[in-house]
Amino acid sequence: MGKIRVIQYGVGPIGAGMVRLMLSKPAIQIVGAIDVDPKKVGRDLGTVANAGRELGVKISSDANAVLRAGADVVVHTTLSHLKSVSGQLTDCLNAGLHVVSTCEELSYPFRKHPELSQQLDEVAREHKVVLLGTGVNPGFVLDKLILTLAAACQNVTHASGHRIVNASQRRQPLQAKIGSGMTVEEFHAQVKAGVIKHHGLPESVGMVADGLGLEVAKIEEVIEPVIAKERVKTDYFDVPAGKVVGVRQVAHGFSAAGKVNVDLKLEMYLGAPDSVDTVSITGTPDLTLTVPGGTHGDLATAAITVNCIPALFEMRPGLRTSKDTPMCYFPGIA
Amino acid sequence: MGKIRVIQYGVGPIGAGMVRLMLSKPAIQIVGAIDVDPKKVGRDLGTVANAGRELGVKISSDANAVLRAGADVVVHTTLSHLKSVSGQLTDCLNAGLHVVSTCEELSYPFRKHPELSQQLDEVAREHKVVLLGTGVNPGFVLDKLILTLAAACQNVTHASGHRIVNASQRRQPLQAKIGSGMTVEEFHAQVKAGVIKHHGLPESVGMVADGLGLEVAKIEEVIEPVIAKERVKTDYFDVPAGKVVGVRQVAHGFSAAGKVNVDLKLEMYLGAPDSVDTVSITGTPDLTLTVPGGTHGDLATAAITVNCIPALFEMRPGLRTSKDTPMCYFPGIA
């Protein structure tokens, strides 16, 4: 087998991380790059992605020209909403390419976008390629780990997941993004404006519910501020008691009768306890799994996406998710 | 899709557990049963498997007659050594049936039995069916969980797994099987005779090494007794200090240069600390995952095997392992 020829679609911070990681995999050859940002178009991908060297691949805004020039896989990292990217994804599939995408709504799109999901599935199957939505969250911590653990259960009646991220140790943009230092009013305004929001929790609830056969007729999501009980100081913020140090986002999956069958909670705030991911299943037997220290968000997003590339060639064509993927590390053997 | 028609091949304690579990899955219909034990042949499967009712399925010793009568999947639970079961497996594949088997050496057979693996793979592919070796250990705790966790890593340089089972709370046969109450000499004689031995640790090392691209040129396995430091008492055994309370089995995977790249340890003894499964990866980033309380061996063996049945219809035909399987719970929706 020759090298896997990959096109990077979207060269923002996430896409740049994918590029740097792919350069460590001898089995991958990056053959093209797409971005619409005029500051990036025409420049070398290696330069823009901070890869430390030029790659001889120019970033182009002409998606179809790049997609039709000969490749195997598209790594797609542009936007969070499926409607915004379905045209891009369809172009990739129509070019006969496998796609792995970090679009959060693609991680389990069947409930929110049933018709669009069906259309994308049909285009992928028509071209005998795989369209895979994945990532660390959604796509791994609060869904795939639950499904994997449940493989050891004879019966399952409830599932939950809880991700705590102590944001004190994280980079400045993340600390800002979760509302650090805001008043409660400012926080709620930012939530209302859609600025403070982790995308993908309802998608994770859907994947868990369907994977475990748990009835979920309604999914409710709540985003609330975590308030400093005392002053919290980091390298970037100095938050007095009473102001916001971060976010708590919860999604519940209810049965028609109102029973909570799936509940997922994501907490990211300054001064949180040690980061940890915990998933629990009620069933025969009850089982709990923890990742002490938590799964590193930035590293894992790129890792999971790139590690899924070999599986694209193994899976049944169509629209697939983490649920269908035999996740593993990609050693990068050529 | 109609019901999945399953044949149970082997109706010992493990196979009986599979049968009872499958009866809770509405999507499964048990259509046949094979066993050579004269005490079981001709009797109803439900009676022999303690299912609480008759199933209208007679246990037969005529494997080929049962396999050719019309089915989709064989659940195979007979022996641990691949050479002892390769004829049985070949019969199943030649009948055009998918097979999921708990044969420990089938969980990752490529290193110990390269030619036999290739033959079985060819027969499976010829008939466009999947032959899957799986189980809880080998097949899940000390291999699949490591590979799944590694999906979140950008780079991996070492992997380890450690399963501790506090045997004090387990059933009598398990306490006896691990050498409880023996002298050290008796224990070593039982190891030499192959009686005290967990099968599958080298297979797990192989799966982890190949899945993570870690060089393992040689696998060494050691079985040693755990000695009581003070008197240990359970419902079934009363072991004085100095005698055996259980077993510690370790497998190391060495590179050609002698570096340990994979190490797996299984400890089962009376009076052990709380049961726990822990797997760790050294890489970018380091990651650890724990299952506090451990994965219940008896329940999980049947669970994982039966839960893998839907994946048989999704995977590429051929000889496959847990590594290739998108493990999930089988809700049993018809």
mmCIF file of N, CA, C and O in Angstrom, chain A residues 178-212:
data_model
loop_
_atom_site.group_PDB
_atom_site.id
_atom_site.type_symbol
_atom_site.label_atom_id
_atom_site.label_comp_id
_atom_site.label_asym_id
_atom_site.label_seq_id
_atom_site.Cartn_x
_atom_site.Cartn_y
_atom_site.Cartn_z
ATOM 1 N N ILE A 178 -14.376 30.645 28.430
ATOM 2 C CA ILE A 178 -15.344 30.087 29.379
ATOM 3 C C ILE A 178 -15.946 31.175 30.272
ATOM 4 O O ILE A 178 -16.698 30.870 31.182
ATOM 5 N N GLY A 179 -15.603 32.455 30.006
ATOM 6 C CA GLY A 179 -16.258 33.551 30.714
ATOM 7 C C GLY A 179 -15.527 34.051 31.931
ATOM 8 O O GLY A 179 -16.107 34.825 32.723
ATOM 9 N N SER A 180 -14.279 33.660 32.104
ATOM 10 C CA SER A 180 -13.535 34.049 33.313
ATOM 11 C C SER A 180 -13.559 35.557 33.522
ATOM 12 O O SER A 180 -13.281 36.326 32.593
ATOM 13 N N GLY A 181 -13.879 35.978 34.719
ATOM 14 C CA GLY A 181 -13.856 37.387 35.088
ATOM 15 C C GLY A 181 -15.141 38.136 34.785
ATOM 16 O O GLY A 181 -15.296 39.293 35.188
ATOM 17 N N MET A 182 -16.072 37.509 34.070
ATOM 18 C CA MET A 182 -17.328 38.188 33.739
ATOM 19 C C MET A 182 -18.243 38.282 34.963
ATOM 20 O O MET A 182 -18.123 37.506 35.912
ATOM 21 N N THR A 183 -19.173 39.241 34.880
ATOM 22 C CA THR A 183 -20.284 39.219 35.828
ATOM 23 C C THR A 183 -21.257 38.141 35.352
ATOM 24 O O THR A 183 -21.193 37.686 34.202
ATOM 25 N N VAL A 184 -22.156 37.757 36.244
ATOM 26 C CA VAL A 184 -23.151 36.748 35.884
ATOM 27 C C VAL A 184 -24.002 37.240 34.714
ATOM 28 O O VAL A 184 -24.334 36.473 33.803
ATOM 29 N N GLU A 185 -24.315 38.550 34.709
ATOM 30 C CA GLU A 185 -25.134 39.114 33.628
ATOM 31 C C GLU A 185 -24.382 39.041 32.294
ATOM 32 O O GLU A 185 -24.941 38.670 31.268
ATOM 33 N N GLU A 186 -23.110 39.435 32.333
ATOM 34 C CA GLU A 186 -22.298 39.353 31.116
ATOM 35 C C GLU A 186 -22.239 37.909 30.595
ATOM 36 O O GLU A 186 -22.351 37.655 29.398
ATOM 37 N N PHE A 187 -22.070 36.983 31.526
ATOM 38 C CA PHE A 187 -21.997 35.568 31.149
ATOM 39 C C PHE A 187 -23.269 35.145 30.422
ATOM 40 O O PHE A 187 -23.224 34.568 29.327
ATOM 41 N N HIS A 188 -24.428 35.459 31.030
ATOM 42 C CA HIS A 188 -25.692 35.029 30.421
ATOM 43 C C HIS A 188 -25.896 35.681 29.055
ATOM 44 O O HIS A 188 -26.439 35.042 28.139
ATOM 45 N N ALA A 189 -25.440 36.934 28.912
ATOM 46 C CA ALA A 189 -25.554 37.597 27.607
ATOM 47 C C ALA A 189 -24.699 36.865 26.566
ATOM 48 O O ALA A 189 -25.114 36.690 25.413
ATOM 49 N N GLN A 190 -23.508 36.431 26.984
ATOM 50 C CA GLN A 190 -22.624 35.706 26.065
ATOM 51 C C GLN A 190 -23.195 34.327 25.707
ATOM 52 O O GLN A 190 -23.010 33.828 24.607
ATOM 53 N N VAL A 191 -23.872 33.708 26.668
ATOM 54 C CA VAL A 191 -24.540 32.431 26.378
ATOM 55 C C VAL A 191 -25.657 32.658 25.372
ATOM 56 O O VAL A 191 -25.793 31.924 24.383
ATOM 57 N N LYS A 192 -26.437 33.708 25.626
ATOM 58 C CA LYS A 192 -27.573 34.018 24.742
ATOM 59 C C LYS A 192 -27.083 34.311 23.324
ATOM 60 O O LYS A 192 -27.727 33.932 22.336
ATOM 61 N N ALA A 193 -25.939 34.959 23.225
ATOM 62 C CA ALA A 193 -25.372 35.297 21.916
ATOM 63 C C ALA A 193 -24.697 34.092 21.254
ATOM 64 O O ALA A 193 -24.210 34.187 20.128
ATOM 65 N N GLY A 194 -24.668 32.963 21.967
ATOM 66 C CA GLY A 194 -24.067 31.756 21.383
ATOM 67 C C GLY A 194 -22.551 31.754 21.433
ATOM 68 O O GLY A 194 -21.908 30.903 20.826
ATOM 69 N N VAL A 195 -21.975 32.699 22.174
ATOM 70 C CA VAL A 195 -20.508 32.777 22.232
ATOM 71 C C VAL A 195 -19.954 31.763 23.236
ATOM 72 O O VAL A 195 -18.996 31.048 22.959
ATOM 73 N N ILE A 196 -20.575 31.724 24.415
ATOM 74 C CA ILE A 196 -20.161 30.724 25.409
ATOM 75 C C ILE A 196 -21.022 29.488 25.220
ATOM 76 O O ILE A 196 -22.202 29.465 25.570
ATOM 77 N N LYS A 197 -20.437 28.499 24.608
ATOM 78 C CA LYS A 197 -21.196 27.273 24.354
ATOM 79 C C LYS A 197 -20.244 26.203 23.874
ATOM 80 O O LYS A 197 -19.481 26.417 22.922
ATOM 81 N N HIS A 198 -20.265 25.065 24.533
ATOM 82 C CA HIS A 198 -19.583 23.896 24.006
ATOM 83 C C HIS A 198 -20.554 23.182 23.075
ATOM 84 O O HIS A 198 -21.684 22.883 23.461
ATOM 85 N N HIS A 199 -20.127 22.926 21.849
ATOM 86 C CA HIS A 199 -20.989 22.235 20.898
ATOM 87 C C HIS A 199 -20.812 20.722 21.032
ATOM 88 O O HIS A 199 -19.698 20.234 21.160
ATOM 89 N N GLY A 200 -21.930 20.013 20.986
ATOM 90 C CA GLY A 200 -21.811 18.561 20.849
ATOM 91 C C GLY A 200 -22.392 17.729 21.969
ATOM 92 O O GLY A 200 -22.477 16.514 21.840
ATOM 93 N N LEU A 201 -22.790 18.349 23.072
ATOM 94 C CA LEU A 201 -23.313 17.543 24.175
ATOM 95 C C LEU A 201 -24.599 16.798 23.775
ATOM 96 O O LEU A 201 -24.723 15.597 24.061
ATOM 97 N N PRO A 202 -25.567 17.455 23.109
ATOM 98 C CA PRO A 202 -26.756 16.700 22.692
ATOM 99 C C PRO A 202 -26.417 15.579 21.703
ATOM 100 O O PRO A 202 -27.043 14.517 21.733
ATOM 101 N N GLU A 203 -25.397 15.819 20.863
ATOM 102 C CA GLU A 203 -24.977 14.764 19.937
ATOM 103 C C GLU A 203 -24.438 13.557 20.722
ATOM 104 O O GLU A 203 -24.736 12.409 20.393
ATOM 105 N N SER A 204 -23.667 13.818 21.777
ATOM 106 C CA SER A 204 -23.163 12.718 22.602
ATOM 107 C C SER A 204 -24.312 11.976 23.280
ATOM 108 O O SER A 204 -24.309 10.740 23.347
ATOM 109 N N VAL A 205 -25.288 12.719 23.783
ATOM 110 C CA VAL A 205 -26.451 12.068 24.413
ATOM 111 C C VAL A 205 -27.142 11.154 23.399
ATOM 112 O O VAL A 205 -27.500 10.011 23.708
ATOM 113 N N GLY A 206 -27.303 11.647 22.175
ATOM 114 C CA GLY A 206 -27.957 10.849 21.137
ATOM 115 C C GLY A 206 -27.188 9.580 20.827
ATOM 116 O O GLY A 206 -27.769 8.489 20.717
ATOM 117 N N MET A 207 -25.861 9.698 20.697
ATOM 118 C CA MET A 207 -25.063 8.513 20.385
ATOM 119 C C MET A 207 -25.149 7.483 21.498
ATOM 120 O O MET A 207 -25.301 6.284 21.257
ATOM 121 N N VAL A 208 -25.057 7.950 22.738
ATOM 122 C CA VAL A 208 -25.120 7.038 23.881
ATOM 123 C C VAL A 208 -26.497 6.377 23.954
ATOM 124 O O VAL A 208 -26.610 5.161 24.142
ATOM 125 N N ALA A 209 -27.545 7.169 23.795
ATOM 126 C CA ALA A 209 -28.908 6.630 23.888
ATOM 127 C C ALA A 209 -29.122 5.545 22.829
ATOM 128 O O ALA A 209 -29.569 4.439 23.139
ATOM 129 N N ASP A 210 -28.785 5.856 21.579
ATOM 130 C CA ASP A 210 -29.017 4.889 20.510
ATOM 131 C C ASP A 210 -28.096 3.678 20.644
ATOM 132 O O ASP A 210 -28.507 2.546 20.416
ATOM 133 N N GLY A 211 -26.847 3.929 21.018
ATOM 134 C CA GLY A 211 -25.902 2.820 21.160
ATOM 135 C C GLY A 211 -26.292 1.859 22.262
ATOM 136 O O GLY A 211 -26.074 0.655 22.162
ATOM 137 N N LEU A 212 -26.870 2.377 23.318
ATOM 138 C CA LEU A 212 -27.222 1.539 24.467
ATOM 139 C C LEU A 212 -28.693 1.149 24.470
ATOM 140 O O LEU A 212 -29.145 0.470 25.387
#
